[in-house]
Short mmCIF file of C-alpha atoms in Angstrom, two decimals:
data_model
loop_
_atom_site.label_atom_id
_atom_site.label_comp_id
_atom_site.label_asym_id
_atom_site.label_seq_id
_atom_site.Cartn_x
_atom_site.Cartn_y
_atom_site.Cartn_z
CA UNK A 27 0.00 0.00 0.00
CA UNK A 28 1.52 3.30 -1.12
CA UNK A 29 1.63 6.36 1.13
CA UNK A 30 1.75 8.50 -2.02
CA UNK A 31 -1.47 9.59 -3.73
CA UNK A 32 -2.32 8.18 -7.13
CA UNK A 33 -0.41 5.47 -9.01
CA UNK A 34 2.99 4.11 -8.08
CA UNK A 35 5.49 6.94 -7.89
CA UNK A 36 8.68 6.29 -9.83
CA UNK A 37 11.77 8.13 -8.59
CA UNK A 38 15.11 8.16 -10.39
CA UNK A 39 18.04 9.11 -8.17
CA UNK A 40 21.51 10.16 -9.30
CA UNK A 41 23.99 10.71 -6.50
CA UNK A 42 26.15 8.95 -3.96
CA UNK A 43 25.60 5.59 -2.29
CA UNK A 44 27.94 3.38 -0.27
CA UNK A 45 30.64 2.24 -0.61
CA UNK A 46 31.38 5.90 -1.34
CA UNK A 47 32.72 7.15 2.02
CA UNK A 48 31.10 9.85 4.10
CA UNK A 49 27.79 10.70 5.69
CA UNK A 50 25.92 11.87 2.58
CA UNK A 51 25.78 8.41 0.92
CA UNK A 52 24.36 6.95 4.13
CA UNK A 53 21.78 9.72 4.50
CA UNK A 54 20.69 9.29 0.89
CA UNK A 55 20.45 5.51 1.30
CA UNK A 56 18.18 5.85 4.31
CA UNK A 57 16.01 8.42 2.58
CA UNK A 58 15.63 6.33 -0.59
CA UNK A 59 14.83 3.24 1.46
CA UNK A 60 12.21 5.19 3.38
CA UNK A 61 10.59 6.42 0.17
CA UNK A 62 10.62 2.88 -1.21
CA UNK A 63 9.00 1.59 1.99
CA UNK A 64 6.34 4.29 1.55
CA UNK A 65 5.42 2.82 -1.84
CA UNK A 66 7.68 4.58 -4.33
CA UNK A 67 9.62 2.67 -6.94
CA UNK A 68 13.22 3.85 -6.68
CA UNK A 69 16.01 3.38 -9.19
CA UNK A 70 19.44 4.83 -8.48
CA UNK A 71 22.58 5.72 -10.40
CA UNK A 72 25.78 6.08 -8.37
CA UNK A 73 29.56 5.93 -8.91
CA UNK A 74 31.77 2.96 -8.10
CA UNK A 75 35.52 2.40 -8.38
CA UNK A 76 37.33 -0.72 -9.65
CA UNK A 77 38.41 -1.52 -6.08
CA UNK A 78 34.93 -1.24 -4.55
CA UNK A 79 32.83 -3.26 -6.99
CA UNK A 80 32.44 -6.24 -4.63
CA UNK A 81 31.43 -3.96 -1.76
CA UNK A 82 28.89 -2.26 -4.02
CA UNK A 83 27.34 -5.64 -4.81
CA UNK A 84 27.15 -6.45 -1.10
CA UNK A 85 25.46 -3.11 -0.47
CA UNK A 86 22.90 -3.77 -3.24
CA UNK A 87 21.99 -7.14 -1.71
CA UNK A 88 21.48 -5.45 1.65
CA UNK A 89 18.96 -3.01 0.13
CA UNK A 90 16.80 -5.05 -2.26
CA UNK A 91 14.15 -2.32 -2.34
CA UNK A 92 16.51 -0.14 -4.38
CA UNK A 93 17.36 -0.92 -8.01
CA UNK A 94 20.94 0.35 -8.39
CA UNK A 95 22.97 1.05 -11.52
CA UNK A 96 26.63 2.05 -11.24
CA UNK A 97 29.02 4.07 -13.39
CA UNK A 98 32.76 3.58 -13.12
CA UNK A 99 35.17 6.26 -11.91
CA UNK A 100 38.89 5.80 -11.16
CA UNK A 101 38.51 6.97 -7.54
CA UNK A 102 35.90 8.51 -5.30
CA UNK A 103 35.84 12.30 -5.21
CA UNK A 104 35.50 13.16 -1.51
CA UNK A 105 36.31 16.86 -1.83
CA UNK A 106 33.35 18.57 -3.52
CA UNK A 107 34.29 21.85 -1.82
CA UNK A 108 37.13 22.09 -4.37
CA UNK A 109 36.79 21.54 -8.15
CA UNK A 110 37.80 18.08 -9.26
CA UNK A 111 40.65 17.76 -11.74
CA UNK A 112 39.53 18.52 -15.28
CA UNK A 113 40.06 14.98 -16.57
CA UNK A 114 38.13 13.49 -13.67
CA UNK A 115 35.23 15.89 -14.08
CA UNK A 116 35.02 15.27 -17.82
CA UNK A 117 34.97 11.52 -17.29
CA UNK A 118 32.34 11.69 -14.56
CA UNK A 119 30.13 13.96 -16.64
CA UNK A 120 30.47 11.71 -19.68
CA UNK A 121 29.42 8.70 -17.60
CA UNK A 122 26.36 10.52 -16.28
CA UNK A 123 25.36 11.84 -19.71
CA UNK A 124 25.62 8.31 -21.10
CA UNK A 125 23.74 6.51 -18.32
CA UNK A 126 21.05 8.90 -17.15
CA UNK A 127 19.08 9.30 -20.43
CA UNK A 128 19.03 5.52 -20.79
CA UNK A 129 17.60 5.09 -17.30
CA UNK A 130 15.04 7.81 -17.91
CA UNK A 131 13.90 5.99 -21.03
CA UNK A 132 13.78 2.61 -19.28
CA UNK A 133 12.18 3.76 -16.04
CA UNK A 134 9.96 6.63 -17.23
CA UNK A 135 10.17 8.24 -13.79
CA UNK A 136 8.00 11.01 -12.45
CA UNK A 137 10.90 12.78 -10.76
CA UNK A 138 14.69 13.07 -10.79
CA UNK A 139 16.31 13.34 -7.36
CA UNK A 140 19.86 14.73 -7.53
CA UNK A 141 21.82 13.60 -4.50
CA UNK A 142 25.20 15.24 -5.13
CA UNK A 143 25.81 18.90 -5.86
CA UNK A 144 28.59 18.25 -8.36
CA UNK A 145 26.17 16.25 -10.53
CA UNK A 146 24.25 19.47 -11.10
CA UNK A 147 26.48 20.16 -14.11
CA UNK A 148 24.35 17.80 -16.19
CA UNK A 149 21.46 16.26 -14.26
CA UNK A 150 19.00 19.22 -14.31
CA UNK A 151 19.50 19.69 -18.06
CA UNK A 152 18.91 16.00 -18.73
CA UNK A 153 15.77 16.14 -16.57
CA UNK A 154 14.46 19.16 -18.46
CA UNK A 155 15.16 17.53 -21.79
CA UNK A 156 13.02 14.59 -20.68
CA UNK A 157 10.23 16.77 -19.26
CA UNK A 158 10.98 15.77 -15.68
CA UNK A 159 10.92 17.94 -12.55
CA UNK A 160 14.02 17.65 -10.42
CA UNK A 161 14.95 18.09 -6.78
CA UNK A 162 18.54 18.99 -5.90
CA UNK A 163 19.75 17.85 -2.48
CA UNK A 164 22.32 20.54 -1.62
CA UNK A 165 23.91 18.68 1.26
CA UNK A 166 26.85 20.91 2.07
CA UNK A 167 30.36 20.63 0.61
CA UNK A 168 30.05 22.51 -2.67
CA UNK A 169 27.30 24.80 -1.42
CA UNK A 170 29.33 25.77 1.66
CA UNK A 171 32.39 26.48 -0.47
CA UNK A 172 30.34 28.81 -2.65
CA UNK A 173 28.83 30.54 0.37
CA UNK A 174 32.15 31.07 2.15
CA UNK A 175 33.91 32.26 -1.02
CA UNK A 176 36.48 29.46 -1.23
CA UNK A 177 35.16 28.06 -4.53
CA UNK A 178 36.51 29.71 -7.71
CA UNK A 179 34.18 32.57 -8.54
CA UNK A 180 33.75 31.79 -12.22
CA UNK A 181 32.83 28.17 -11.50
CA UNK A 182 30.59 29.22 -8.60
CA UNK A 183 28.50 31.37 -10.92
CA UNK A 184 28.14 28.48 -13.37
CA UNK A 185 27.15 26.10 -10.57
CA UNK A 186 24.51 28.51 -9.27
CA UNK A 187 23.11 28.85 -12.79
CA UNK A 188 22.69 25.06 -12.80
CA UNK A 189 21.14 25.13 -9.31
CA UNK A 190 18.46 27.43 -10.67
CA UNK A 191 17.42 24.78 -13.19
CA UNK A 192 16.24 22.46 -10.42
CA UNK A 193 12.56 22.77 -9.54
CA UNK A 194 13.28 22.51 -5.83
CA UNK A 195 16.47 22.69 -3.74
CA UNK A 196 16.50 20.91 -0.38
CA UNK A 197 19.22 21.54 2.18
CA UNK A 198 19.80 19.66 5.45
CA UNK A 199 20.35 22.82 7.50
CA UNK A 200 18.78 26.25 7.86
CA UNK A 201 22.07 28.13 7.45
CA UNK A 202 22.48 26.60 3.97
CA UNK A 203 18.95 27.58 3.01
CA UNK A 204 19.49 31.14 4.19
CA UNK A 205 22.77 31.34 2.31
CA UNK A 206 21.30 30.19 -0.99
CA UNK A 207 18.39 32.58 -0.63
CA UNK A 208 20.85 35.43 -0.05
CA UNK A 209 22.36 34.53 -3.41
CA UNK A 210 18.98 35.00 -5.03
CA UNK A 211 17.87 31.38 -5.37
CA UNK A 212 14.20 30.70 -4.85
CA UNK A 213 12.50 27.39 -4.24
CA UNK A 214 14.88 26.43 -1.43
CA UNK A 215 13.70 24.66 1.73
CA UNK A 216 15.22 22.81 4.67
CA UNK A 217 14.61 19.18 5.56
CA UNK A 218 17.01 18.47 8.43
CA UNK A 219 19.53 15.67 8.29
CA UNK A 220 18.10 12.59 9.96
CA UNK A 221 18.82 9.14 11.29
CA UNK A 222 17.04 6.14 12.78
CA UNK A 223 16.60 6.99 16.45
CA UNK A 224 15.75 3.38 17.25
CA UNK A 225 19.22 2.24 16.20
CA UNK A 226 21.07 5.24 17.58
CA UNK A 227 19.94 5.28 21.19
CA UNK A 228 21.54 5.38 24.63
CA UNK A 229 22.96 2.12 25.87
CA UNK A 230 25.92 0.49 27.60
CA UNK A 231 29.35 0.02 26.12
CA UNK A 232 29.99 -3.17 24.17
CA UNK A 233 32.51 -5.03 26.32
CA UNK A 234 33.76 -7.11 23.39
CA UNK A 235 34.40 -3.99 21.31
CA UNK A 236 36.26 -2.39 24.21
CA UNK A 237 38.50 -5.42 24.40
CA UNK A 238 39.16 -5.50 20.64
CA UNK A 239 40.25 -1.87 20.76
CA UNK A 240 42.36 -2.44 23.87
CA UNK A 241 40.27 -0.02 25.90
CA UNK A 242 39.27 -0.49 29.53
CA UNK A 243 36.06 0.22 31.42
CA UNK A 244 37.85 2.99 33.31
CA UNK A 245 38.93 4.87 30.17
CA UNK A 246 37.18 8.12 29.33
CA UNK A 247 36.83 7.70 25.59
CA UNK A 248 37.02 10.67 23.20
CA UNK A 249 35.81 9.68 19.73
CA UNK A 250 36.14 11.35 16.35
CA UNK A 251 34.51 9.83 13.24
CA UNK A 252 34.98 11.15 9.71
CA UNK A 253 36.57 10.55 6.32
CA UNK A 254 39.66 12.36 7.67
CA UNK A 255 39.73 15.14 5.11
CA UNK A 256 41.80 18.21 6.05
CA UNK A 257 38.66 20.29 6.62
CA UNK A 258 37.66 17.90 9.43
CA UNK A 259 40.72 19.19 11.36
CA UNK A 260 41.20 15.86 13.15
CA UNK A 261 44.84 16.80 13.75
CA UNK A 262 43.61 19.51 16.15
CA UNK A 263 42.16 16.73 18.28
CA UNK A 264 45.45 14.80 18.33
CA UNK A 265 47.40 17.94 19.25
CA UNK A 266 44.88 18.74 21.99
CA UNK A 267 45.39 15.25 23.42
CA UNK A 268 48.99 16.16 24.24
CA UNK A 269 47.57 18.95 26.42
CA UNK A 270 44.86 16.90 28.14
CA UNK A 271 46.59 13.59 28.87
CA UNK A 272 49.08 14.91 31.46
CA UNK A 273 46.11 16.15 33.51
CA UNK A 274 43.66 13.35 32.70
CA UNK A 275 45.60 10.15 31.95
CA UNK A 276 42.38 8.09 31.82
CA UNK A 277 41.49 9.77 28.53
CA UNK A 278 41.69 7.53 25.46
CA UNK A 279 41.26 8.86 21.93
CA UNK A 280 39.47 6.77 19.29
CA UNK A 281 39.58 7.76 15.60
CA UNK A 282 36.95 6.02 13.45
CA UNK A 283 37.28 6.35 9.68
CA UNK A 284 40.02 6.71 7.13
CA UNK A 285 41.25 9.16 4.53
CA UNK A 286 44.11 11.30 3.33
CA UNK A 287 44.99 12.62 6.81
CA UNK A 288 45.31 9.20 8.46
CA UNK A 289 49.12 9.02 8.11
CA UNK A 290 49.48 12.61 9.33
CA UNK A 291 47.41 11.84 12.42
CA UNK A 292 49.39 8.70 13.24
CA UNK A 293 52.69 10.54 12.74
CA UNK A 294 51.53 13.43 14.94
CA UNK A 295 50.56 11.03 17.73
CA UNK A 296 54.00 9.42 17.54
CA UNK A 297 55.82 12.75 17.52
CA UNK A 298 53.88 13.92 20.57
CA UNK A 299 54.52 10.67 22.41
CA UNK A 300 50.84 9.82 22.90
CA UNK A 301 50.38 6.87 20.53
CA UNK A 302 49.63 4.55 23.45
CA UNK A 303 46.45 6.55 24.18
CA UNK A 304 45.22 6.87 20.59
CA UNK A 305 43.37 4.13 18.68
CA UNK A 306 42.76 4.14 14.93
CA UNK A 307 39.81 1.90 14.08
CA UNK A 308 39.74 2.62 10.34
CA UNK A 309 36.52 2.24 8.37
CA UNK A 310 33.81 0.28 10.15
CA UNK A 311 30.59 -1.14 8.79
CA UNK A 312 27.89 1.47 9.36
CA UNK A 313 25.74 -1.12 11.11
CA UNK A 314 28.38 -1.04 13.87
CA UNK A 315 28.42 2.73 14.29
CA UNK A 316 25.90 2.83 17.18
CA UNK A 317 28.19 0.50 19.16
CA UNK A 318 31.20 2.71 18.44
CA UNK A 319 29.37 5.89 19.41
CA UNK A 320 28.20 4.26 22.65
CA UNK A 321 31.84 3.54 23.56
CA UNK A 322 32.41 7.29 23.77
CA UNK A 323 32.02 9.62 26.71
CA UNK A 324 32.72 12.54 24.38
CA UNK A 325 32.40 12.87 20.60
CA UNK A 326 34.52 15.64 19.08
CA UNK A 327 34.05 17.25 15.65
CA UNK A 328 36.66 20.01 15.07
CA UNK A 329 35.62 20.74 11.46
CA UNK A 330 36.27 24.03 9.66
CA UNK A 331 32.73 23.83 8.31
CA UNK A 332 29.84 21.38 8.14
CA UNK A 333 26.46 21.36 6.46
CA UNK A 334 24.97 19.26 9.21
CA UNK A 335 27.17 16.33 10.16
CA UNK A 336 25.53 12.97 10.79
CA UNK A 337 28.03 12.41 13.58
CA UNK A 338 26.55 15.37 15.46
CA UNK A 339 23.18 13.63 15.45
CA UNK A 340 24.56 10.14 16.10
CA UNK A 341 26.33 11.36 19.23
CA UNK A 342 23.30 13.22 20.52
CA UNK A 343 20.93 10.35 19.74
CA UNK A 344 23.11 7.99 21.79
CA UNK A 345 23.09 10.45 24.70
CA UNK A 346 26.79 11.20 24.42
CA UNK A 347 28.42 14.59 24.90
CA UNK A 348 29.02 16.35 21.59
CA UNK A 349 31.87 18.87 21.49
CA UNK A 350 32.02 20.65 18.14
CA UNK A 351 33.76 23.60 16.57
CA UNK A 352 31.64 26.74 16.64
CA UNK A 353 30.42 26.67 13.04
CA UNK A 354 26.86 27.34 11.79
CA UNK A 355 26.10 23.66 11.22
CA UNK A 356 26.95 22.86 14.85
CA UNK A 357 25.09 25.84 16.28
CA UNK A 358 21.87 24.52 14.73
CA UNK A 359 21.97 21.35 16.83
CA UNK A 360 23.91 22.39 19.95
CA UNK A 361 22.50 24.64 22.65
CA UNK A 362 25.88 25.35 24.24
CA UNK A 363 25.99 24.05 27.80
CA UNK A 364 22.64 22.26 27.53
CA UNK A 365 22.75 19.79 24.63
CA UNK A 366 26.49 19.84 23.95
CA UNK A 367 29.47 22.18 23.93
CA UNK A 368 31.07 24.45 21.35
CA UNK A 369 34.70 25.49 21.13
CA UNK A 370 36.42 28.13 19.03
CA UNK A 371 37.21 26.67 15.62
CA UNK A 372 40.92 25.93 15.25
CA UNK A 373 41.67 26.84 18.89
CA UNK A 374 43.42 23.74 20.23
CA UNK A 375 43.76 25.18 23.75
CA UNK A 376 40.01 25.81 23.93
CA UNK A 377 39.34 22.31 22.62
CA UNK A 378 41.62 20.84 25.29
CA UNK A 379 40.04 22.92 28.05
CA UNK A 380 36.51 21.84 27.08
CA UNK A 381 37.64 18.21 26.84
CA UNK A 382 39.08 18.37 30.36
CA UNK A 383 35.93 20.02 31.66
CA UNK A 384 33.87 17.08 30.40
CA UNK A 385 36.39 14.44 31.47
CA UNK A 386 36.51 15.73 35.04
CA UNK A 387 32.74 16.04 35.58
CA UNK A 388 30.63 12.88 35.35
CA UNK A 389 27.48 14.81 36.26
CA UNK A 390 28.09 17.22 33.37
CA UNK A 391 28.44 14.25 31.02
CA UNK A 392 25.15 12.85 32.24
CA UNK A 393 23.32 16.20 31.99
CA UNK A 394 24.60 17.07 28.52
CA UNK A 395 23.93 13.55 27.26
CA UNK A 396 20.35 13.59 28.49
CA UNK A 397 19.78 17.03 27.02
CA UNK A 398 21.23 15.92 23.71
CA UNK A 399 18.97 12.87 23.44
CA UNK A 400 15.90 14.95 24.29
CA UNK A 401 16.78 17.53 21.62
CA UNK A 402 17.39 15.19 18.68
CA UNK A 403 13.83 14.01 17.99
CA UNK A 404 13.21 16.52 15.16
CA UNK A 405 15.91 14.61 13.27
CA UNK A 406 14.12 11.26 13.30
CA UNK A 407 14.32 9.52 9.92
CA UNK A 408 10.57 8.94 9.69
CA UNK A 409 9.98 12.68 9.90
CA UNK A 410 12.48 13.43 7.13
CA UNK A 411 10.93 10.79 4.85
CA UNK A 412 7.47 12.28 5.47
CA UNK A 413 8.79 15.77 4.69
CA UNK A 414 10.28 14.54 1.40
CA UNK A 415 7.01 12.78 0.59
CA UNK A 416 5.16 16.04 1.08
CA UNK A 417 7.66 18.05 -0.96
CA UNK A 418 7.52 15.55 -3.84
CA UNK A 419 3.74 15.41 -3.83
CA UNK A 420 3.42 19.21 -3.87
CA UNK A 421 5.99 19.50 -6.65
CA UNK A 422 4.25 16.96 -8.85
CA UNK A 423 0.83 18.52 -8.24
CA UNK A 424 1.81 22.02 -9.28
CA UNK A 425 -0.47 23.50 -11.94
CA UNK A 426 0.43 22.51 -15.47
CA UNK A 427 3.04 24.81 -16.90
CA UNK A 428 4.91 25.32 -13.63
CA UNK A 429 6.69 22.01 -14.00
CA UNK A 430 6.83 19.78 -17.00
CA UNK A 431 5.53 16.61 -15.34
CA UNK A 432 2.87 16.27 -12.71
CA UNK A 433 1.15 13.44 -10.94
CA UNK A 434 -2.57 13.87 -10.35
CA UNK A 435 -4.49 11.58 -8.00
CA UNK A 436 -5.58 8.49 -9.87
CA UNK A 437 -3.74 9.45 -13.07
CA UNK A 438 -0.45 8.58 -14.67
CA UNK A 439 2.08 11.33 -14.92
CA UNK A 440 1.91 13.52 -18.01
CA UNK A 441 4.72 13.25 -20.51
#
């Protein structure tokens, strides 16, 4: 039984899915699965590398409600806040231009959902050519770079021109919506980042996982989870550990994830003489992430910028203390001193001081954790899926002439 009005809704998605690293592929997977569970037929197009083909097949088997096509790229682009190399971008665009029209013809969808900002170079034009409305999910990286002026100006203007071709732009955070509106874009709304609050919930530490990581029950665990890009500033956390450990030797630092900064972080820990108190877990299966978050007393995100990090929400949902750099994405989910703590971005001394404050006060950890869990309910996945359902339904029911395809109750979509 479909939760959508009228006939079966067919959605074509082009964007990221695991095994592409990062939070956005996971968020998009959960959203697409939710829409499929609500009765939509979902077909997806996403990149894969030669090394990750087997993992992509495993992922597809895990989500049988999604029909997934892949296009091959030499490596995953995990830095959308900077333009990809020309050869890479040309190859990626050629793959999309070859695959997407074929899928449109095969699937005859009612809607194109664009789940990566860099795919905006071609996807809205291909949707328009096929008479399809499109929704762009402006999740953060590229949009933030445009808003903070770090993206090349000439390319930024071209990207924004492509943004305007989407019928609706959805961001995961209010600061992104406000920023795009300041640039003159209309048809922008916020649907907050979300996660399954049944899976991410308070609970005890997994004793077996503690043992595998060589951590003890007495350790006060500080966790950071990311794809270890430079903008995540994970090195600030390692440097801060050299300031905290002499005063709080029970602290143990756990880095979950992998990426280009991994070797730098390991070398920094060695140089500072603190390797014995730092654990590098590498990539973990996302199904295990609730257990890893529940190991932590404190989750630290020192990023230069964030749209709205999933790790923020995962920490809060598990009732753990979230300590984040004072950036707009963090300020939307942290009421400082009540549902988490903020520190001055890039200020290692402030980060260390806030870490020690939490480490030395068990009652503060309990209070902030309880406040965090109570505050996170607006980010429940079921609410986000319902909000997307409503946005899609309204878009497809616009009067004829406003969009090129609409879905009327009891009727097939016009072509």
